[in-house]
């Protein structure tokens, strides 16, 4: 995908989330065309003019883009190269030191912000200003849920339905971030949260175990395999035990999985007889089911009705979302709802992005985004261009245009 030419635009607020598996980045770029209703002001759209908003005077329109990109953390040099090539680091904040000699500060979160701090300093001359990863996940989720139209959706029976979030009725909710590992966070407000649970069986497990079992070379290949597989070949179902019948007394249909991978020991096949597609499918099902169930239990623990799922494990993948949704719905008897996020994998990076504002660095852009991006559907001035979930490729970015009305 063409990322545009960020180096020719006004780039600001580069932020990073360097996770165990993936490095995510986001940055804002203001387009040159910035208008106040007539096009005469295009070239004179200064930072100050963006703040003017009074009476009948028409406000300038801040037109820009939020760019997102991701890289495998094991190939962090690709990320450094991308930043260097597009000069993204030059739009960061300058801080301290004599004029011309200031430190260039970039907000960063995730464990890799600690691990790779020296690398970024050495190769790009930038200082990573570390933000706590849970703070960032929560800030990113709140930002998306409050400011972005059509961010959250349900996925039921193969149908995606956007859910209108009322910002006054957002809290409390359970945020389940499925990255390499899984964090479950009860969110009560801006900056008010508690990490109530988690599991080590997450996206890293799916990718790691999947690679060992199927020998596939990339995460996308593993997902693709799972797409074509049939878990019933490998999973032991209630029907396999009950001679094709349901276990009606406890509401278990014959197709309910009694034991993930259980059939691989119960019939007379050789190991080579099992194909990679079915293995990938069973694995995805097992991990998604497990996360769905633990999430539900934590929602139940705190009486939460809404569970938002983020993290790059999901990848807008139909089967993953379906399994999680069915699990949450089944266990809660329809009381709790699984919701997915369009920018699922970028919560931490967005949280780091919004933290520029928190620390008083930088200009007004972050505040503009948060305060002036319309919060209800009818006034939405927020458009998203680029691929929707499920169509990601590595290093591809979604571009967002933000029109401040
Ligand atoms: P982290 O911050 O721990 O890296 P992410 O939210 O970025 O967490 O999710 C990482 C998980 O996303 C991986 O463990 C894997 O399951 C999944 N994933 C999605 N796309 C890819 C990819 N292209 N390469 C590797 N893992 C991917």
PDB file of N, CA and C and ligand atoms in Angstrom, residues 19-22 24 72 179-180 203-204 207 219 311-313 315 394, ligand 1:
ATOM      1  N   UNK A  19       6.336  -4.476  21.104  1.00  0.00           N
ATOM      2  CA  UNK A  19       5.867  -5.644  21.838  1.00  0.00           C
ATOM      3  C   UNK A  19       6.754  -6.859  21.623  1.00  0.00           C
ATOM      4  N   UNK A  20       6.366  -7.954  22.262  1.00  0.00           N
ATOM      5  CA  UNK A  20       7.136  -9.188  22.170  1.00  0.00           C
ATOM      6  C   UNK A  20       7.160  -9.758  20.759  1.00  0.00           C
ATOM      7  N   UNK A  21       6.067  -9.595  20.030  1.00  0.00           N
ATOM      8  CA  UNK A  21       6.006 -10.130  18.666  1.00  0.00           C
ATOM      9  C   UNK A  21       6.075  -9.035  17.613  1.00  0.00           C
ATOM     10  N   UNK A  22       5.314  -7.966  17.845  1.00  0.00           N
ATOM     11  CA  UNK A  22       5.202  -6.937  16.813  1.00  0.00           C
ATOM     12  C   UNK A  22       5.539  -5.558  17.359  1.00  0.00           C
ATOM     13  N   UNK A  24       4.577  -1.738  16.740  1.00  0.00           N
ATOM     14  CA  UNK A  24       3.549  -0.946  16.099  1.00  0.00           C
ATOM     15  C   UNK A  24       3.955   0.518  16.172  1.00  0.00           C
ATOM     16  N   UNK A  72       7.529  -6.908  12.408  1.00  0.00           N
ATOM     17  CA  UNK A  72       7.868  -7.956  13.360  1.00  0.00           C
ATOM     18  C   UNK A  72       9.007  -7.442  14.244  1.00  0.00           C
ATOM     19  N   UNK A 179      -2.259 -10.056  22.806  1.00  0.00           N
ATOM     20  CA  UNK A 179      -0.997  -9.895  22.078  1.00  0.00           C
ATOM     21  C   UNK A 179      -0.262 -11.219  22.144  1.00  0.00           C
ATOM     22  N   UNK A 180       1.039 -11.165  22.384  1.00  0.00           N
ATOM     23  CA  UNK A 180       1.794 -12.411  22.572  1.00  0.00           C
ATOM     24  C   UNK A 180       1.199 -13.136  23.781  1.00  0.00           C
ATOM     25  N   UNK A 203      -1.571 -15.018  21.767  1.00  0.00           N
ATOM     26  CA  UNK A 203      -1.188 -14.965  20.359  1.00  0.00           C
ATOM     27  C   UNK A 203       0.186 -15.578  20.099  1.00  0.00           C
ATOM     28  N   UNK A 204       1.088 -15.397  21.067  1.00  0.00           N
ATOM     29  CA  UNK A 204       2.433 -15.966  20.913  1.00  0.00           C
ATOM     30  C   UNK A 204       2.367 -17.491  20.922  1.00  0.00           C
ATOM     31  N   UNK A 207       0.988 -18.662  17.510  1.00  0.00           N
ATOM     32  CA  UNK A 207       2.005 -18.554  16.457  1.00  0.00           C
ATOM     33  C   UNK A 207       3.155 -19.542  16.708  1.00  0.00           C
ATOM     34  N   UNK A 219       2.976 -15.926  10.112  1.00  0.00           N
ATOM     35  CA  UNK A 219       1.709 -15.908  10.837  1.00  0.00           C
ATOM     36  C   UNK A 219       0.543 -15.926   9.854  1.00  0.00           C
ATOM     37  N   UNK A 311      -5.678  -6.320  20.379  1.00  0.00           N
ATOM     38  CA  UNK A 311      -4.442  -7.086  20.185  1.00  0.00           C
ATOM     39  C   UNK A 311      -4.396  -7.680  18.791  1.00  0.00           C
ATOM     40  N   UNK A 312      -3.183  -7.913  18.327  1.00  0.00           N
ATOM     41  CA  UNK A 312      -3.035  -8.341  16.936  1.00  0.00           C
ATOM     42  C   UNK A 312      -3.294  -9.822  16.693  1.00  0.00           C
ATOM     43  N   UNK A 313      -3.534 -10.569  17.765  1.00  0.00           N
ATOM     44  CA  UNK A 313      -3.888 -11.974  17.562  1.00  0.00           C
ATOM     45  C   UNK A 313      -5.166 -12.065  16.735  1.00  0.00           C
ATOM     46  N   UNK A 315      -6.642 -10.000  14.426  1.00  0.00           N
ATOM     47  CA  UNK A 315      -6.452  -9.733  13.000  1.00  0.00           C
ATOM     48  C   UNK A 315      -7.758  -9.724  12.184  1.00  0.00           C
ATOM     49  N   UNK A 394       1.755  -7.485   6.391  1.00  0.00           N
ATOM     50  CA  UNK A 394       2.793  -6.894   7.212  1.00  0.00           C
ATOM     51  C   UNK A 394       3.255  -5.586   6.594  1.00  0.00           C
TER      52      UNK A 394
HETATM   53  P1  LIG B   1       2.729  -7.807  21.322  1.00  0.00           P
HETATM   54  O1  LIG B   1       2.688  -6.386  21.755  1.00  0.00           O
HETATM   55  O2  LIG B   1       2.896  -8.776  22.446  1.00  0.00           O
HETATM   56  O3  LIG B   1       3.661  -8.056  20.182  1.00  0.00           O
HETATM   57  P2  LIG B   1       0.409  -7.749  19.535  1.00  0.00           P
HETATM   58  O4  LIG B   1      -0.889  -7.127  19.926  1.00  0.00           O
HETATM   59  O5  LIG B   1       1.247  -7.008  18.564  1.00  0.00           O
HETATM   60  O6  LIG B   1       1.219  -8.102  20.842  1.00  0.00           O
HETATM   61  O7  LIG B   1       0.073  -9.184  18.981  1.00  0.00           O
HETATM   62  C1  LIG B   1       1.066 -10.128  18.701  1.00  0.00           C
HETATM   63  C2  LIG B   1       0.387 -11.371  18.194  1.00  0.00           C
HETATM   64  O8  LIG B   1      -0.285 -11.057  16.979  1.00  0.00           O
HETATM   65  C3  LIG B   1       1.343 -12.477  17.815  1.00  0.00           C
HETATM   66  O9  LIG B   1       1.666 -13.261  18.925  1.00  0.00           O
HETATM   67  C4  LIG B   1       0.538 -13.243  16.791  1.00  0.00           C
HETATM   68  O10 LIG B   1      -0.353 -14.131  17.400  1.00  0.00           O
HETATM   69  C5  LIG B   1      -0.301 -12.151  16.131  1.00  0.00           C
HETATM   70  N1  LIG B   1       0.157 -11.658  14.819  1.00  0.00           N
HETATM   71  C6  LIG B   1      -0.635 -11.015  13.958  1.00  0.00           C
HETATM   72  N2  LIG B   1       0.022 -10.697  12.856  1.00  0.00           N
HETATM   73  C7  LIG B   1       1.282 -11.151  12.972  1.00  0.00           C
HETATM   74  C8  LIG B   1       2.447 -11.124  12.152  1.00  0.00           C
HETATM   75  N3  LIG B   1       2.433 -10.588  10.938  1.00  0.00           N
HETATM   76  N4  LIG B   1       3.583 -11.662  12.638  1.00  0.00           N
HETATM   77  C9  LIG B   1       3.604 -12.205  13.862  1.00  0.00           C
HETATM   78  N5  LIG B   1       2.535 -12.268  14.676  1.00  0.00           N
HETATM   79  C10 LIG B   1       1.374 -11.749  14.251  1.00  0.00           C
END
